Amino acid sequence: MKAEPSSPRTFPWRLQRQIGVTPWAGLLARGVAVLLALIISGVVIELGGLPAIDLAKRAIESTLGSAYGLQQAGLLATSLILTGLSVAVCMRMRIWNIGAEGQLFMGAWAATAIGIHIEGPVIPMFLAMFLAAAMAGALWILVPALVRAYWNVNEIITTLLLNFVAILFVNHFSMGPWRDRVVGVLTATYRIPYELPSLVGTLHIGILIAILIAIGLYFVFNNTRWGYEVTTIGRNRRAAEFTGMPVTRNILIVMLLSGAIAGLAGAIIVTGTAHRLSGFISNEYGYSGIIVAALANASPIATIIAGFLLAVLLNAGIVLSTQGLSVNAVIAINGLILLFAAIGEVAASYRLVRDVEEGPGESPIGGPQWGTPVESAAGAVDTGQGGEVET
Amino acid sequence: MTPSSSLTTEGKLEVGEETRDQILVEMRAIWKRFPGVIANQGVDFELRAGEVHALLGENGAGKTTLMNILCGSYRPDAGAIFIKGESVGFKSPAQAIAAGVGIVHQHFRLVEKLSAAENIHLGWEQTPWDISMTKLAERTQQICSEYGLHVDPRAKIWQLSTGEQQRVEIMRVLARGARILIMDEPTAVLAPIETVELFRVIRSLAASGRAVVFISHKLDEVLEVSDRITVLRGGRKVATRLTSKCDRRTLARLMIGQEVVFHKLDKVPVDGKTIVDLQDVCALSDRGLPALIDVSLRVKEGEILGVAGVAGNGQRELAEVLTGLRPLTRGTIIIDGEDLSRASPIRLARAGVGHIPEDRIGMGLVRSASVTHNAILREYWKPPISVGARMDNREAAKFARKLVKKADVRVPNVRVPVRNLSGGNQQRLLAGREMLIASRLLVAVHPTRGLDVAATEEVRKVIVEHRNAGSGVLLISEDLDEILIMADRIAVMYEGGIIGLFEASAADREEIGLMMGGARPASDTHR
């Protein structure tokens, strides 16, 4: 149905939905979303009896004001960029990988399995651990990918549920067969004898790996035939089928790639910061990756920025948790950011326009025409983001 | 010609003796524009109590738009609506139903998983607050017997036949007190036996003093069920007549029109060899019903084969089997001597088959992507655009600029998203792209739909030029004028089959119009 002016003639302004969002409006919407979420969180914290502005000041100082704080944020960013990329790769095709958390755990598990059982020279060992982690992550999404590609089974539920399986699986090994009986910890494995080299202070080179992967993905999406296919399928699946692109195969490849990246994140965490596999190696990175990817609108380069932004917030939260603010509050703030980003996404596609007579003659040839012929009007209004969404 | 069945005697209104208070609805000078299309241009419409008023016209004539305005789904750009003499301006279907105007859409709006009773009570203020299946079933049973429509109240919608689902829709509208019932192409989804039943219902509703608007493009049905007929063509009202004073021939003429607006395009007579040979092709629709039934057709080099017919008679499926988008259930497609019945879209594109799809925005173009992205859609995989896995964006832009120039797409640069292009420009881009690969056959489906006059002429011109260059063209259009101007041969499709094949020179507009409405050719006198 056409969106029609429903206000009486006396009020000439109305909201009109535009088809598509300009890049600046999208960016502005995201910026405002983050800001609003922070302001609302501040008000709530203030009402809860804690000095919000004071806390914010301390959070900023502790993270951005010291080398140690920056290094800590960088470590968090490494994981968030990788899980963000994992989710973003799927988002390019309008598929939601909610299972980056589980794939991360499986990657960590595979890297640990190799790290604590095999001895060898450092570089081949790292290659082996990373490869195993990527494969384990990909394997963990294989079933959701197959049923999505061939039977169109909703991937949101399948990937999400496998997260819990993965955590239980890891817990079994970290508390059972691989538990470090020498030191006597209860919930972690033996220490992996291979450590990622440091970049600056506590920050290891994992951050470089994450950034390189992001840049690599940027080139894949923008400069390869396959990237073109993925973009086309994501934007209009029917057009892709019209040309004869291998849609099913590409859904599989994209989802496996997504799993592999999340798996790699697990290997980097376990060899870079955690050193022992346990059920606590992830700060919900897989879920935060969804926020990162959404804020970045699935762009690999923007994912780096969004990853850092969330890392700073997360680090601030960890610092604040020593000052009486619970970690759950930080998770809630992240949730608020995502919620506002989603609202901003929709709001960005509206303009306040003056109510004037619209006619077919108004659109100059070649100029913008903010309308579609009658046949497609319904589709344009009903879809969520850019208009063309496959159902 | 008078309607033939026994239904006609009961409750027919003598429209001759009209009095003012008999007029239930009056729509005056209704205008409605959509981007690129003027759907209604100063349409007048009048509806009286106790009559079945048919709204006749081809697809795109503006019938559904007019009735969507009456039932509050759209608001008119200009014009006035009076119900029982009072001016109204519905802002929503809810307001219209409160004023007694209800519509049964062509595509039902029922919740498949709920029962008939639940569907009737959904969103209805008279639904009791303490619902139970028994209570709802009882109430539904009452409504059933009140209107003489029978449906099992407890049956889920998906368990019901299409005819029964339609009855649920009708009851839902009637139960809310509709005095004016609009039915949009109600027979399109029905089996013949269900149609007979529906007509009985429509007549009895009219007999009870309600007014029924019957939207259709089927001449026989309109003649059988209605008291009066209003014909729309191209968004304008052509005539309102008493059914008793109409016959199929006059109606077909009113519906299709006679004036040829466009001049006949020049023609190079070629007797080329056969490019495409379809033999007994069968295929299913998206809903899994037979959509193509034993279609056999040939397209030769240097000819345009026009396929005429009202939309939904298998034309879309015909285009899709020819371009690899829909599997055949039987039959063969031979292109240049090679059996390509099971070929993929890419394989067919390599064989020289291009496709201007019906839904250019939904299928032919990626609206949110740039002109370049869209320009290379068919050839992105081959050099110079792609070499190995790498795609050369500079070559892609070069390709796009060349195409834009050749097809006369007016854009500031090739980076703008396609959604910013006017309909005509989008179609020029799409047509230009497809013609590059359509060295043998171009399948063009409604290529000028929604375009303005100038853009229409241009698109037609390039298609004819493409034919003149020796390629075959399969032109599917519901615009009979377009077919008559452009085609060298004309096939008429009806219910999944080809029911007539003419040389363009021997084609008779009225006869084709009749056949589009389902009339089998009476004799072969026109051959």
mmCIF file of N, CA, C and O in Angstrom, chain B residues 205-257:
data_model
loop_
_atom_site.group_PDB
_atom_site.id
_atom_site.type_symbol
_atom_site.label_atom_id
_atom_site.label_comp_id
_atom_site.label_asym_id
_atom_site.label_seq_id
_atom_site.Cartn_x
_atom_site.Cartn_y
_atom_site.Cartn_z
ATOM 1 N N LEU B 205 -26.964 -11.502 -3.055
ATOM 2 C CA LEU B 205 -26.595 -10.307 -2.287
ATOM 3 C C LEU B 205 -27.231 -9.069 -2.905
ATOM 4 O O LEU B 205 -27.755 -8.199 -2.199
ATOM 5 N N ALA B 206 -27.217 -9.017 -4.231
ATOM 6 C CA ALA B 206 -27.845 -7.884 -4.904
ATOM 7 C C ALA B 206 -29.346 -7.892 -4.646
ATOM 8 O O ALA B 206 -29.965 -6.851 -4.409
ATOM 9 N N ALA B 207 -29.919 -9.093 -4.642
ATOM 10 C CA ALA B 207 -31.359 -9.212 -4.412
ATOM 11 C C ALA B 207 -31.739 -8.705 -3.020
ATOM 12 O O ALA B 207 -32.841 -8.204 -2.808
ATOM 13 N N SER B 208 -30.824 -8.811 -2.086
ATOM 14 C CA SER B 208 -31.120 -8.352 -0.735
ATOM 15 C C SER B 208 -30.927 -6.839 -0.595
ATOM 16 O O SER B 208 -30.971 -6.317 0.506
ATOM 17 N N GLY B 209 -30.648 -6.160 -1.691
ATOM 18 C CA GLY B 209 -30.569 -4.703 -1.650
ATOM 19 C C GLY B 209 -29.172 -4.157 -1.534
ATOM 20 O O GLY B 209 -28.970 -2.944 -1.514
ATOM 21 N N ARG B 210 -28.182 -5.046 -1.429
ATOM 22 C CA ARG B 210 -26.814 -4.565 -1.412
ATOM 23 C C ARG B 210 -26.356 -4.242 -2.835
ATOM 24 O O ARG B 210 -27.029 -4.579 -3.803
ATOM 25 N N ALA B 211 -25.225 -3.617 -2.920
ATOM 26 C CA ALA B 211 -24.648 -3.369 -4.234
ATOM 27 C C ALA B 211 -23.320 -4.106 -4.329
ATOM 28 O O ALA B 211 -22.567 -4.145 -3.357
ATOM 29 N N VAL B 212 -23.093 -4.708 -5.469
ATOM 30 C CA VAL B 212 -21.862 -5.468 -5.642
ATOM 31 C C VAL B 212 -21.089 -4.893 -6.832
ATOM 32 O O VAL B 212 -21.652 -4.697 -7.902
ATOM 33 N N VAL B 213 -19.796 -4.608 -6.610
ATOM 34 C CA VAL B 213 -18.935 -4.224 -7.725
ATOM 35 C C VAL B 213 -18.121 -5.448 -8.101
ATOM 36 O O VAL B 213 -17.482 -6.062 -7.252
ATOM 37 N N PHE B 214 -18.189 -5.790 -9.360
ATOM 38 C CA PHE B 214 -17.543 -7.008 -9.834
ATOM 39 C C PHE B 214 -16.438 -6.602 -10.813
ATOM 40 O O PHE B 214 -16.717 -6.176 -11.930
ATOM 41 N N ILE B 215 -15.182 -6.711 -10.347
ATOM 42 C CA ILE B 215 -14.070 -6.303 -11.207
ATOM 43 C C ILE B 215 -13.617 -7.503 -12.036
ATOM 44 O O ILE B 215 -13.399 -8.582 -11.481
ATOM 45 N N SER B 216 -13.515 -7.317 -13.327
ATOM 46 C CA SER B 216 -13.124 -8.451 -14.158
ATOM 47 C C SER B 216 -12.628 -7.971 -15.507
ATOM 48 O O SER B 216 -12.829 -6.831 -15.899
ATOM 49 N N HIS B 217 -11.937 -8.853 -16.209
ATOM 50 C CA HIS B 217 -11.657 -8.569 -17.606
ATOM 51 C C HIS B 217 -12.207 -9.693 -18.486
ATOM 52 O O HIS B 217 -11.890 -9.773 -19.652
ATOM 53 N N LYS B 218 -13.020 -10.553 -17.867
ATOM 54 C CA LYS B 218 -13.580 -11.666 -18.633
ATOM 55 C C LYS B 218 -14.971 -11.305 -19.118
ATOM 56 O O LYS B 218 -15.894 -11.105 -18.311
ATOM 57 N N LEU B 219 -15.136 -11.223 -20.407
ATOM 58 C CA LEU B 219 -16.364 -10.706 -20.993
ATOM 59 C C LEU B 219 -17.576 -11.568 -20.641
ATOM 60 O O LEU B 219 -18.628 -11.056 -20.248
ATOM 61 N N ASP B 220 -17.425 -12.878 -20.777
ATOM 62 C CA ASP B 220 -18.570 -13.754 -20.559
ATOM 63 C C ASP B 220 -19.102 -13.642 -19.135
ATOM 64 O O ASP B 220 -20.309 -13.609 -18.915
ATOM 65 N N GLU B 221 -18.172 -13.566 -18.197
ATOM 66 C CA GLU B 221 -18.594 -13.490 -16.799
ATOM 67 C C GLU B 221 -19.317 -12.194 -16.516
ATOM 68 O O GLU B 221 -20.341 -12.171 -15.833
ATOM 69 N N VAL B 222 -18.760 -11.131 -17.042
ATOM 70 C CA VAL B 222 -19.368 -9.821 -16.842
ATOM 71 C C VAL B 222 -20.785 -9.819 -17.401
ATOM 72 O O VAL B 222 -21.736 -9.344 -16.776
ATOM 73 N N LEU B 223 -20.951 -10.390 -18.583
ATOM 74 C CA LEU B 223 -22.266 -10.434 -19.208
ATOM 75 C C LEU B 223 -23.223 -11.301 -18.406
ATOM 76 O O LEU B 223 -24.414 -11.034 -18.331
ATOM 77 N N GLU B 224 -22.697 -12.334 -17.809
ATOM 78 C CA GLU B 224 -23.561 -13.263 -17.105
ATOM 79 C C GLU B 224 -24.052 -12.701 -15.781
ATOM 80 O O GLU B 224 -25.216 -12.860 -15.428
ATOM 81 N N VAL B 225 -23.196 -12.028 -15.039
ATOM 82 C CA VAL B 225 -23.544 -11.731 -13.660
ATOM 83 C C VAL B 225 -24.003 -10.294 -13.414
ATOM 84 O O VAL B 225 -24.671 -10.019 -12.434
ATOM 85 N N SER B 226 -23.680 -9.372 -14.310
ATOM 86 C CA SER B 226 -23.893 -7.967 -13.947
ATOM 87 C C SER B 226 -25.193 -7.393 -14.487
ATOM 88 O O SER B 226 -25.822 -7.949 -15.386
ATOM 89 N N ASP B 227 -25.577 -6.244 -13.886
ATOM 90 C CA ASP B 227 -26.709 -5.466 -14.386
ATOM 91 C C ASP B 227 -26.226 -4.311 -15.243
ATOM 92 O O ASP B 227 -26.851 -3.923 -16.204
ATOM 93 N N ARG B 228 -25.117 -3.723 -14.780
ATOM 94 C CA ARG B 228 -24.542 -2.623 -15.544
ATOM 95 C C ARG B 228 -23.052 -2.840 -15.648
ATOM 96 O O ARG B 228 -22.443 -3.545 -14.834
ATOM 97 N N ILE B 229 -22.450 -2.206 -16.632
ATOM 98 C CA ILE B 229 -21.017 -2.381 -16.866
ATOM 99 C C ILE B 229 -20.378 -1.017 -17.075
ATOM 100 O O ILE B 229 -20.873 -0.208 -17.862
ATOM 101 N N THR B 230 -19.310 -0.764 -16.326
ATOM 102 C CA THR B 230 -18.496 0.418 -16.604
ATOM 103 C C THR B 230 -17.165 -0.071 -17.137
ATOM 104 O O THR B 230 -16.547 -0.961 -16.563
ATOM 105 N N VAL B 231 -16.757 0.483 -18.278
ATOM 106 C CA VAL B 231 -15.506 0.054 -18.896
ATOM 107 C C VAL B 231 -14.446 1.130 -18.687
ATOM 108 O O VAL B 231 -14.698 2.315 -18.929
ATOM 109 N N LEU B 232 -13.297 0.707 -18.189
ATOM 110 C CA LEU B 232 -12.156 1.612 -18.036
ATOM 111 C C LEU B 232 -11.086 1.221 -19.044
ATOM 112 O O LEU B 232 -10.906 0.045 -19.361
ATOM 113 N N ARG B 233 -10.394 2.236 -19.525
ATOM 114 C CA ARG B 233 -9.260 1.951 -20.411
ATOM 115 C C ARG B 233 -8.205 3.015 -20.177
ATOM 116 O O ARG B 233 -8.501 4.210 -20.255
ATOM 117 N N GLY B 234 -7.002 2.575 -19.876
ATOM 118 C CA GLY B 234 -5.890 3.505 -19.672
ATOM 119 C C GLY B 234 -6.174 4.550 -18.622
ATOM 120 O O GLY B 234 -5.760 5.700 -18.747
ATOM 121 N N GLY B 235 -6.901 4.169 -17.571
ATOM 122 C CA GLY B 235 -7.150 5.092 -16.471
ATOM 123 C C GLY B 235 -8.355 5.997 -16.674
ATOM 124 O O GLY B 235 -8.679 6.793 -15.800
ATOM 125 N N ARG B 236 -9.010 5.897 -17.840
ATOM 126 C CA ARG B 236 -10.192 6.728 -18.069
ATOM 127 C C ARG B 236 -11.434 5.873 -18.180
ATOM 128 O O ARG B 236 -11.374 4.730 -18.608
ATOM 129 N N LYS B 237 -12.565 6.489 -17.836
ATOM 130 C CA LYS B 237 -13.820 5.783 -18.037
ATOM 131 C C LYS B 237 -14.212 5.889 -19.501
ATOM 132 O O LYS B 237 -14.230 6.979 -20.064
ATOM 133 N N VAL B 238 -14.517 4.745 -20.105
ATOM 134 C CA VAL B 238 -14.893 4.756 -21.517
ATOM 135 C C VAL B 238 -16.413 4.807 -21.649
ATOM 136 O O VAL B 238 -16.943 5.550 -22.466
ATOM 137 N N ALA B 239 -17.102 4.013 -20.854
ATOM 138 C CA ALA B 239 -18.559 3.969 -20.989
ATOM 139 C C ALA B 239 -19.170 3.271 -19.787
ATOM 140 O O ALA B 239 -18.521 2.476 -19.117
ATOM 141 N N THR B 240 -20.445 3.592 -19.519
ATOM 142 C CA THR B 240 -21.247 2.800 -18.606
ATOM 143 C C THR B 240 -22.497 2.375 -19.369
ATOM 144 O O THR B 240 -23.178 3.215 -19.963
ATOM 145 N N ARG B 241 -22.748 1.094 -19.409
ATOM 146 C CA ARG B 241 -23.867 0.582 -20.217
ATOM 147 C C ARG B 241 -24.699 -0.391 -19.392
ATOM 148 O O ARG B 241 -24.184 -1.037 -18.484
ATOM 149 N N LEU B 242 -25.936 -0.538 -19.789
ATOM 150 C CA LEU B 242 -26.750 -1.619 -19.234
ATOM 151 C C LEU B 242 -26.267 -2.926 -19.857
ATOM 152 O O LEU B 242 -26.048 -2.990 -21.061
ATOM 153 N N THR B 243 -26.132 -3.937 -19.030
ATOM 154 C CA THR B 243 -25.630 -5.208 -19.542
ATOM 155 C C THR B 243 -26.541 -5.767 -20.633
ATOM 156 O O THR B 243 -26.087 -6.335 -21.617
ATOM 157 N N SER B 244 -27.822 -5.541 -20.453
ATOM 158 C CA SER B 244 -28.770 -6.103 -21.417
ATOM 159 C C SER B 244 -28.578 -5.493 -22.804
ATOM 160 O O SER B 244 -29.059 -6.034 -23.793
ATOM 161 N N LYS B 245 -27.900 -4.359 -22.857
ATOM 162 C CA LYS B 245 -27.702 -3.729 -24.166
ATOM 163 C C LYS B 245 -26.294 -3.956 -24.702
ATOM 164 O O LYS B 245 -25.867 -3.266 -25.625
ATOM 165 N N CYS B 246 -25.557 -4.890 -24.094
ATOM 166 C CA CYS B 246 -24.180 -5.126 -24.534
ATOM 167 C C CYS B 246 -24.031 -6.533 -25.085
ATOM 168 O O CYS B 246 -24.778 -7.440 -24.710
ATOM 169 N N ASP B 247 -23.071 -6.702 -25.959
ATOM 170 C CA ASP B 247 -22.657 -8.057 -26.303
ATOM 171 C C ASP B 247 -21.133 -8.111 -26.273
ATOM 172 O O ASP B 247 -20.467 -7.106 -26.049
ATOM 173 N N ARG B 248 -20.614 -9.297 -26.481
ATOM 174 C CA ARG B 248 -19.173 -9.479 -26.324
ATOM 175 C C ARG B 248 -18.377 -8.580 -27.247
ATOM 176 O O ARG B 248 -17.363 -8.028 -26.876
ATOM 177 N N ARG B 249 -18.880 -8.457 -28.452
ATOM 178 C CA ARG B 249 -18.132 -7.698 -29.444
ATOM 179 C C ARG B 249 -18.006 -6.219 -29.046
ATOM 180 O O ARG B 249 -16.925 -5.648 -29.080
ATOM 181 N N THR B 250 -19.124 -5.618 -28.650
ATOM 182 C CA THR B 250 -19.040 -4.200 -28.276
ATOM 183 C C THR B 250 -18.170 -4.034 -27.040
ATOM 184 O O THR B 250 -17.390 -3.096 -26.958
ATOM 185 N N LEU B 251 -18.303 -4.959 -26.119
ATOM 186 C CA LEU B 251 -17.489 -4.839 -24.898
ATOM 187 C C LEU B 251 -16.003 -4.960 -25.212
ATOM 188 O O LEU B 251 -15.195 -4.204 -24.709
ATOM 189 N N ALA B 252 -15.662 -5.919 -26.056
ATOM 190 C CA ALA B 252 -14.256 -6.104 -26.417
ATOM 191 C C ALA B 252 -13.719 -4.838 -27.052
ATOM 192 O O ALA B 252 -12.605 -4.395 -26.765
ATOM 193 N N ARG B 253 -14.541 -4.215 -27.907
ATOM 194 C CA ARG B 253 -14.109 -3.003 -28.583
ATOM 195 C C ARG B 253 -13.895 -1.875 -27.560
ATOM 196 O O ARG B 253 -12.904 -1.162 -27.593
ATOM 197 N N LEU B 254 -14.844 -1.761 -26.618
ATOM 198 C CA LEU B 254 -14.711 -0.718 -25.597
ATOM 199 C C LEU B 254 -13.469 -0.952 -24.733
ATOM 200 O O LEU B 254 -12.751 -0.031 -24.380
ATOM 201 N N MET B 255 -13.232 -2.190 -24.422
ATOM 202 C CA MET B 255 -12.159 -2.536 -23.498
ATOM 203 C C MET B 255 -10.790 -2.336 -24.141
ATOM 204 O O MET B 255 -9.865 -1.804 -23.542
ATOM 205 N N ILE B 256 -10.658 -2.783 -25.368
ATOM 206 C CA ILE B 256 -9.349 -2.773 -26.023
ATOM 207 C C ILE B 256 -9.102 -1.427 -26.715
ATOM 208 O O ILE B 256 -7.973 -1.003 -26.868
ATOM 209 N N GLY B 257 -10.152 -0.759 -27.136
ATOM 210 C CA GLY B 257 -9.984 0.499 -27.833
ATOM 211 C C GLY B 257 -9.718 0.262 -29.290
ATOM 212 O O GLY B 257 -9.393 -0.845 -29.715
#
